[in-house]
Coordinates of C-alpha atoms and ligand atoms in Angstrom, one line a residue:
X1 CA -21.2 20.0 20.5
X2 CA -20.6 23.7 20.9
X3 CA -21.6 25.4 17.4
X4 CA -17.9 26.5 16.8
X5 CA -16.5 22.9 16.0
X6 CA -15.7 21.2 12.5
X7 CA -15.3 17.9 11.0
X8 CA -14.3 16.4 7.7
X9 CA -14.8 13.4 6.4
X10 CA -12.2 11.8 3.8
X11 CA -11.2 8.4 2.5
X12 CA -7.6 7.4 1.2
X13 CA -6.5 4.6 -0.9
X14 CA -3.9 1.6 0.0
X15 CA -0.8 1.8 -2.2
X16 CA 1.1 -1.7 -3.5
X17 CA 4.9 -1.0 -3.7
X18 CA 6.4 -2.5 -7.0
X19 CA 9.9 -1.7 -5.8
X20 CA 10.0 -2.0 -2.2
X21 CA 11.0 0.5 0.7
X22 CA 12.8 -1.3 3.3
X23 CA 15.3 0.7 5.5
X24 CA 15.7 4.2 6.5
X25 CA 18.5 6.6 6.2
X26 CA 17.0 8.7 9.0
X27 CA 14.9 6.6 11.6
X28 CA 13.6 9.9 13.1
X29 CA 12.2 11.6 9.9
X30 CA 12.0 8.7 7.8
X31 CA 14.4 8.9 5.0
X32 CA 14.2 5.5 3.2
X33 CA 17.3 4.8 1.8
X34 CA 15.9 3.8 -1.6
X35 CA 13.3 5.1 -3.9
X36 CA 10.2 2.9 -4.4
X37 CA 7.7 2.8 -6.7
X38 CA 3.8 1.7 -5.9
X39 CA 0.6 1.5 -7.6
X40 CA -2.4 2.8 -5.9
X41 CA -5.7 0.6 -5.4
X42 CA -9.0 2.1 -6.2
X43 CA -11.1 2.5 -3.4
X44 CA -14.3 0.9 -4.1
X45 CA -13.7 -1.7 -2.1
X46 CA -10.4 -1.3 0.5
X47 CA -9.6 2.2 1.7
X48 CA -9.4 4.5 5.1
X49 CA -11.9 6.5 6.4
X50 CA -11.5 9.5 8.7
X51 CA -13.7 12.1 10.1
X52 CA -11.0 14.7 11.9
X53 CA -13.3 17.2 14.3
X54 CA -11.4 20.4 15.9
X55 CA -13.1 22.3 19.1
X56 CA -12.2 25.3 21.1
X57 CA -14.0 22.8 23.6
X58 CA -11.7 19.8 23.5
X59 CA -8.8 19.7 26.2
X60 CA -6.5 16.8 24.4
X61 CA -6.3 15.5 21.3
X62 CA -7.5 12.3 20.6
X63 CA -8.4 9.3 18.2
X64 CA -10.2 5.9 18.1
X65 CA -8.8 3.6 15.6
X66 CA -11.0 1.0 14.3
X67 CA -13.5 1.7 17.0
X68 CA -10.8 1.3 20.0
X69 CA -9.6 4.4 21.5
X70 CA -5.8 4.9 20.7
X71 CA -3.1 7.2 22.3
X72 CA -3.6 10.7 21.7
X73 CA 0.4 11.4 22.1
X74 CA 1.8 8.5 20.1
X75 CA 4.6 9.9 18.3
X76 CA 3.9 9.5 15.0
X77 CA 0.4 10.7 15.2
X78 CA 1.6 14.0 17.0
X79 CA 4.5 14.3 14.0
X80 CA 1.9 14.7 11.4
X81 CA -0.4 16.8 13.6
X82 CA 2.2 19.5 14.7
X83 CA 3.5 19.7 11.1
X84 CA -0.1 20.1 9.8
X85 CA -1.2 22.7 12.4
X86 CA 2.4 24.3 11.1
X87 CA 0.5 25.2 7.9
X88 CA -2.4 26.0 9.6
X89 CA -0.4 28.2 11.6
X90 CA 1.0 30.1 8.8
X91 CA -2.2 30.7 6.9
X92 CA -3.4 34.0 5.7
X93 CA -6.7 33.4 6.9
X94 CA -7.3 34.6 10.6
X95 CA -9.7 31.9 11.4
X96 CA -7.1 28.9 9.9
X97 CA -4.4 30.2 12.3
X98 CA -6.9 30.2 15.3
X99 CA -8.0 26.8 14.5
X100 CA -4.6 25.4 14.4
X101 CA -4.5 26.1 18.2
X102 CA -7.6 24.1 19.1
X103 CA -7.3 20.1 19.7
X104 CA -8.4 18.0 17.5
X105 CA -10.5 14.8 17.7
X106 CA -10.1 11.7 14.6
X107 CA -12.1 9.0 13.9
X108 CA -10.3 6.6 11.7
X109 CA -11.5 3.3 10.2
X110 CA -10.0 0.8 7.7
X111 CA -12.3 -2.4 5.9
X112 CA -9.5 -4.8 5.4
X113 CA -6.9 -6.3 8.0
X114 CA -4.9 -3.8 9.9
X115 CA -1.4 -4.6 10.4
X116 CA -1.2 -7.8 8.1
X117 CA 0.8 -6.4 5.1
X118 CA -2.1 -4.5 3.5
X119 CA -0.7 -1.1 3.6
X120 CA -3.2 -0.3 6.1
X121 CA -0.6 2.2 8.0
X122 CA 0.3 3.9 4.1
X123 CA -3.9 4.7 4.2
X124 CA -4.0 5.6 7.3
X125 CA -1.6 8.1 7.7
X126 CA -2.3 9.7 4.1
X127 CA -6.2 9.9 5.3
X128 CA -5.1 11.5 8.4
X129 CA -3.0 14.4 6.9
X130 CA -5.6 14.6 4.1
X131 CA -8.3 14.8 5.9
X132 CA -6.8 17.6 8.4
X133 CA -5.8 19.8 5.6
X134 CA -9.2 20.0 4.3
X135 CA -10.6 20.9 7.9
X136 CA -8.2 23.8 8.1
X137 CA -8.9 24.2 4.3
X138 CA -4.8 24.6 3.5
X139 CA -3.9 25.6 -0.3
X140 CA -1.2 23.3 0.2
X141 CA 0.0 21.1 -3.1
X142 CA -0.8 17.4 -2.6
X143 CA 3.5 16.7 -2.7
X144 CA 3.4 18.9 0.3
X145 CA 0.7 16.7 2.7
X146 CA 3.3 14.2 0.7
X147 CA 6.0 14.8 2.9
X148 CA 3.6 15.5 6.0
X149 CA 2.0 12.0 5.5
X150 CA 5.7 10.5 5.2
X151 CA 6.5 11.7 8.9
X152 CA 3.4 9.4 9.9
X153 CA 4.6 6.0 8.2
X154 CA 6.9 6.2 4.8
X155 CA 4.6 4.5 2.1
X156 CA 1.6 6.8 3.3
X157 CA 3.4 9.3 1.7
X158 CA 2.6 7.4 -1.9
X159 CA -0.9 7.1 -0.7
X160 CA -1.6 10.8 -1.6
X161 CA -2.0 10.0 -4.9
X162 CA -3.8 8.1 -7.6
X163 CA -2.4 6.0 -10.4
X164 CA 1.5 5.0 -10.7
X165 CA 3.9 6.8 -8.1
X166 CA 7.6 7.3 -7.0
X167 CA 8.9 8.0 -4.1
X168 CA 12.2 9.7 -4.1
X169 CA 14.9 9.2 -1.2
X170 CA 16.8 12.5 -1.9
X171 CA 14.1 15.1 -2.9
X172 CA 14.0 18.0 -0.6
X173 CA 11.9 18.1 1.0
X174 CA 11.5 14.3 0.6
X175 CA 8.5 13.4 -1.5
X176 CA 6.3 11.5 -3.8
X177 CA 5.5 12.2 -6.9
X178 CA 3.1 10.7 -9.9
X179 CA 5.1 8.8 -12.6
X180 CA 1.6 8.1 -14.4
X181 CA -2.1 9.0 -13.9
X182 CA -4.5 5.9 -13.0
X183 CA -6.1 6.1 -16.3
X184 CA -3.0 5.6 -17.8
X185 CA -3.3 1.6 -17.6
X186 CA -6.7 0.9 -17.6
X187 CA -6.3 -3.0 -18.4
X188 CA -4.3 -3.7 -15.5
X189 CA -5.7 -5.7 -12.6
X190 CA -4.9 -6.4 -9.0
X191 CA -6.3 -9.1 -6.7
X192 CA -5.6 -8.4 -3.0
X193 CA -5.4 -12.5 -1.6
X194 CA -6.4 -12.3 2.3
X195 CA -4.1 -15.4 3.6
X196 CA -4.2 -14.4 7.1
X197 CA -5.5 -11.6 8.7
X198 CA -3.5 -11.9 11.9
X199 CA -1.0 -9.1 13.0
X200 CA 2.2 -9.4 11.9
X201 CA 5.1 -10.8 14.7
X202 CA 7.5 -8.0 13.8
X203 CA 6.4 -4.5 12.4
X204 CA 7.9 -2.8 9.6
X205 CA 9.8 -0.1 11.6
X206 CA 11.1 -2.7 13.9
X207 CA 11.9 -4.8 10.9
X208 CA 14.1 -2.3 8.7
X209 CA 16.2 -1.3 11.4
X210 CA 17.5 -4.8 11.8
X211 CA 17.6 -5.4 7.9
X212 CA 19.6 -1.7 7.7
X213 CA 21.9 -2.8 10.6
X214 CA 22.5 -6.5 10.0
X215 CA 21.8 -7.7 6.2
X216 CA 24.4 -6.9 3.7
X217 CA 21.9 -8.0 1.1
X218 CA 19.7 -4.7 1.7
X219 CA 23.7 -3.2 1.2
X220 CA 24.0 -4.4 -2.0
X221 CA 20.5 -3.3 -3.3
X222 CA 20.8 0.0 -2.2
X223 CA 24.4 0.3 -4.0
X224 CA 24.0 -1.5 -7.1
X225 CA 20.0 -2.8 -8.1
X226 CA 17.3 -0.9 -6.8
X227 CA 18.3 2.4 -9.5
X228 CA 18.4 0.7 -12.6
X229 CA 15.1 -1.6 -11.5
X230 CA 13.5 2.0 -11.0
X231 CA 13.9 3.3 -14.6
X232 CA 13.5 -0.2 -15.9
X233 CA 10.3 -0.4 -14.3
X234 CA 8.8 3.3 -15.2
X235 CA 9.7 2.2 -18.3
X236 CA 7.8 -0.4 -18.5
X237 CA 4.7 1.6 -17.3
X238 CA 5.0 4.3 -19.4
X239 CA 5.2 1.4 -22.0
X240 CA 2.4 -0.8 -20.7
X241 CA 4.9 -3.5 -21.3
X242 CA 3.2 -6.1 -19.0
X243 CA 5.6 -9.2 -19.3
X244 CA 8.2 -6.5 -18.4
X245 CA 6.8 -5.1 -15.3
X246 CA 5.5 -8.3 -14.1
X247 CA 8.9 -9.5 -14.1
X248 CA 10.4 -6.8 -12.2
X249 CA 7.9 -6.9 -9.8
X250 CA 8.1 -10.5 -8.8
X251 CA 12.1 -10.0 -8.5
X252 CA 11.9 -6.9 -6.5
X253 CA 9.4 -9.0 -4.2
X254 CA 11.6 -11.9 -3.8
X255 CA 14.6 -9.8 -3.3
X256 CA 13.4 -8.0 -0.4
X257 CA 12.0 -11.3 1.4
X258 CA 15.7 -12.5 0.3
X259 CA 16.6 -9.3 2.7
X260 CA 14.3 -10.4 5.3
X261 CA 16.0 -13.9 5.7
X262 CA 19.5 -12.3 5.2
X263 CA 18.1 -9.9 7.9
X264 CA 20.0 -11.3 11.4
X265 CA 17.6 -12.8 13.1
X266 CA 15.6 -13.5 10.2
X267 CA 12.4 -12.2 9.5
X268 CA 9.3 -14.4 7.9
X269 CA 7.0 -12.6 6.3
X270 CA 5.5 -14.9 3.9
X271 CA 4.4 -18.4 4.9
X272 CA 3.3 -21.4 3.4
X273 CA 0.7 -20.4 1.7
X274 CA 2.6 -17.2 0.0
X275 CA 4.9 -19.8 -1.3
X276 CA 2.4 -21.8 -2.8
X277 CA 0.8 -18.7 -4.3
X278 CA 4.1 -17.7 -5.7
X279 CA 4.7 -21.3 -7.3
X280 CA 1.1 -21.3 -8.7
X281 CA 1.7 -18.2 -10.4
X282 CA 5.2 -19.4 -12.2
X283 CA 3.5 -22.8 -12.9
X284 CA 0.8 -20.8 -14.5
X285 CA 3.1 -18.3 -16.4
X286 CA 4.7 -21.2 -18.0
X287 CA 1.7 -22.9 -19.3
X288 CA 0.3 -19.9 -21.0
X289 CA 4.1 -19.6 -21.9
X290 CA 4.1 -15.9 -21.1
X291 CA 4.2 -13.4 -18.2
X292 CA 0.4 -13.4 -17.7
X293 CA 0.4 -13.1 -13.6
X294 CA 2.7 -11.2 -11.3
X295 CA 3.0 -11.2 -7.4
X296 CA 4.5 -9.0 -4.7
X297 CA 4.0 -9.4 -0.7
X298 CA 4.6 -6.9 1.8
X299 CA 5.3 -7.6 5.4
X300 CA 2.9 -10.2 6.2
X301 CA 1.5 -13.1 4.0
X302 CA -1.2 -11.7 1.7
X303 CA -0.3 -11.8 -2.0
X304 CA -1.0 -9.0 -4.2
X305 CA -1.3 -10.3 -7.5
X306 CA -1.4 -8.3 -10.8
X307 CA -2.6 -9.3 -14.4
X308 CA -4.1 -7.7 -17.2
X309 CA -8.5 -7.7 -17.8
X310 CA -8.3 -10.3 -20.3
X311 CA -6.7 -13.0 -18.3
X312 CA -8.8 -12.2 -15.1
X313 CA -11.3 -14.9 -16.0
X314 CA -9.1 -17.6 -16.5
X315 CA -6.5 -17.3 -13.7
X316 CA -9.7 -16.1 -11.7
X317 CA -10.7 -19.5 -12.4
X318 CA -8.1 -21.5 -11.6
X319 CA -6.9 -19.4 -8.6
X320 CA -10.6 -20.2 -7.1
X321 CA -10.2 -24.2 -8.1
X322 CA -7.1 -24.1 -5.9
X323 CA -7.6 -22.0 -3.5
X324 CA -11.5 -21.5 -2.9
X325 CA -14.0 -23.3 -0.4
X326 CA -16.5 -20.5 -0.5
X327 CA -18.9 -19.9 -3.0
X328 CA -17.2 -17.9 -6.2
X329 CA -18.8 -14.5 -4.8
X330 CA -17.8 -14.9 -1.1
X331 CA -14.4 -15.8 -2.4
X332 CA -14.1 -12.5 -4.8
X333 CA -14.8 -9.1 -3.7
X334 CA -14.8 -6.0 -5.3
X335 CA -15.2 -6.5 -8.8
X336 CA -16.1 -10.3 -9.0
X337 CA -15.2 -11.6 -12.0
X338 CA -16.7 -14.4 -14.4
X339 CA -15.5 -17.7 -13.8
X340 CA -14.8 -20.0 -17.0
X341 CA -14.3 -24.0 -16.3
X342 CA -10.4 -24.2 -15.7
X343 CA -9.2 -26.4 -18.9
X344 CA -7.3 -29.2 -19.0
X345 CA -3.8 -27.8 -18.9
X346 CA -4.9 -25.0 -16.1
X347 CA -6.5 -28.4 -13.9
X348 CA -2.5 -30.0 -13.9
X349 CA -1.6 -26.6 -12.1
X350 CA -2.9 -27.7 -9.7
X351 CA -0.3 -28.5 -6.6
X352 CA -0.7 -32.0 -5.1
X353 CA -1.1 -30.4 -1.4
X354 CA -4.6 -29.0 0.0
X355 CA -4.6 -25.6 0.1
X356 CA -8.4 -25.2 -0.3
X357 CA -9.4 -22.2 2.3
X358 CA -5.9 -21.2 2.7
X359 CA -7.1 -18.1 1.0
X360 CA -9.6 -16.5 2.4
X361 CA -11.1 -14.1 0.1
X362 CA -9.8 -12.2 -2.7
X363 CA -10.0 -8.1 -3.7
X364 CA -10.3 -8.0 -7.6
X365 CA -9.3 -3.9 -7.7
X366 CA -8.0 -1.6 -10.5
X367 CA -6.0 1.4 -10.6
X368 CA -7.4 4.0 -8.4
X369 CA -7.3 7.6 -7.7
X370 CA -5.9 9.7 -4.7
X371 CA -7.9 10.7 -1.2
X372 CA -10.8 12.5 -1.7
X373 CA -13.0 14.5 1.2
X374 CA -17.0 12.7 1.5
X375 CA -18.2 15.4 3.3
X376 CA -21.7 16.3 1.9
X377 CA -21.0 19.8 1.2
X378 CA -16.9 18.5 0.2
Ligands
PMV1 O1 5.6 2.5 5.5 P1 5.8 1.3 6.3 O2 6.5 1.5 7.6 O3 4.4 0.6 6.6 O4 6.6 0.2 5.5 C1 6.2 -0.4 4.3 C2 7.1 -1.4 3.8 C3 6.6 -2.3 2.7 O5 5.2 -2.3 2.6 C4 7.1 -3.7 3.0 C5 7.2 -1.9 1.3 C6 6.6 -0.6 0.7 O6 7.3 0.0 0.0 O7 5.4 -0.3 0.9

């Protein structure tokens, strides 16, 4: 390579949404209609990589995704791009503004399913705009690449940060922002439960525009629940009231697969094996008579559970007796917790059906921080 090139090398974290997005105001530069709240994952274990490389050498611009070349001009990609070398553009260093006219070349891989409801686009896109903006080393503030990273998919634009995050629908220009620092809660848990790691049958841009124009469910959230659910639930954060925000959570995530059957034709995100997740996790609730475990599901089947550290062992434990056929460390990745025999009470959870291997593994995460560039000299 000619001795004028350079690369970066960055990784971004996968954000869970609390209170979902689903629907745009503006398809084109995606407005969501509501604001959302997420919680981003450390990334230890699940996360984006992206080594961006710019030449005076390279004719196109180009990327390989996952290690299969992908469409230089897809649209998306080219948004982010042309509003990045926009900055770059503007700089008040010579050599930024000469860069911004060379083509650039990314290399982008994720380590967990692509396309099944693991956020994989939010990382993506947040690593992408991340990554570029240290290449052309921008002085731009993070809520800035914010609304870059949003043009590429919405939720990557809560990827930009660590900890707790909002996303508002009518900030200009339209941003996330932190609501708390990942330190903030640091008893709080998340397992990641792979069902399936098969695309999903209808993708999330194709699936809010027929929830915006056809379910008058997604109508009535916008107008009259999603506000008071927002400030209920940064509440609870701010509180570390768990039973409170595990509540929420699990409403929130049944009201927008509510939306996705009210959608016309219906959408099916979750499956048989979400549902028995989500009845496990009631059952379970119930026994220790308190909110112990919460779920939410994107658009696919995978379950994102969240708990607190000192009930990891024990629902660890009875998650595995129902769901595992791998050894207990196969099973849990990440940080693998201690198992403890399930006790009596935790063994009648059990639902009469088989659902042994219906899981395929689980990512025990925490709270994690925002991207951050791995270059050796970063
Ligand atoms: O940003 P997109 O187009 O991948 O949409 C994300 C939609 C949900 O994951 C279902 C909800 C959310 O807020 O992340």
């Amino acid at each position: 390579m000619d001795c004028k090139s350079r690369s970066s090398t960055c990784i971004a974290p996968i954000n869970i949404a609390v209170i979902k997005y689903w629907g745009k105001s503006d398809e084109e530069q995606i407005i969501p209609l509501n604001d959302s709240i997420s919680i981003t994952l450390d990334t230890d274990y699940m996360f984006t990589k992206t080594t961006a490389t710019i030449s005076p050498e390279f004719t196109q611009d180009s990327i390989v995704l996952n290690n299969e070349q992908g469409s230089g001009d897809g649209v998306r990609f080219q948004n982010c791009l042309s509003e990045v070398r926009k900055l770059a553009a503007s700089s008040k260093h010579a050599s930024t503004v000469e860069k911004s006219t060379w083509k650039v070349a990314i290399v982008s891989e994720n380590n967990f399913p692509t396309k099944a409801g693991l956020a994989s686009s939010a990382s993506g896109y947040a690593c992408l705009v991340f990554t570029l903006a240290q290449l052309y080393e921008l002085e731009s503030h993070q809520s800035e690449l914010s609304a870059l990273a949003r043009r590429g998919s919405g939720s990557a634009c809560r990827s930009l940060f660590g900890g707790f995050v909002r996303w508002f629908h009518d900030s200009q220009p339209c941003i996330a922002r932190p609501i708390a620092e990942a330190e903030h809660w640091p008893e709080l848990r998340c397992l990641v439960a792979v069902v399936s790691n098969t695309s999903k049958s209808v993708g999330s841009t194709e699936g809010m525009r027929r929830s915006a124009e056809t379910s008058k469910l997604l109508e009535h959230r916008v107008k009259n629940v999603v506000r008071d659910r927002i400030e209920d639930i940064k509440m609870a954060i701010l509180e570390k009231n768990f039973v409170k925000f595990a509540e929420i959570t699990m409403r929130d995530s049944n009201q927008f697969h509510a939306i996705c059957l009210d959608t016309y034709p219906p959408l099916f995100y979750m499956n048989s094996t979400s549902q028995a997740i989500i009845q496990l996790v009631h059952r379970y609730n119930q026994i220790r008579q308190s909110v112990k475990v919460a779920y939410t599901f994107d658009a696919g089947p995978n379950a994102v559970l969240f708990l607190e550290q000192a009930e990891i062992s024990r629902f660890a434990s009875v998650f595995y007796s129902v769901f595992g056929s791998t050894p207990h460390d196969q099973f849990f990745r990440g940080k693998v917790p201690d198992l403890v025999d399930p006790t009596e009470d935790v063994t009648s959870l059990v639902p009469e059906k088989a659902l042994k291997g219906q899981v395929q593994y689980t990512i025990v995460c925490h709270v994690g921080q925002g991207p951050k560039n791995i270059d050796p000299t970063g």
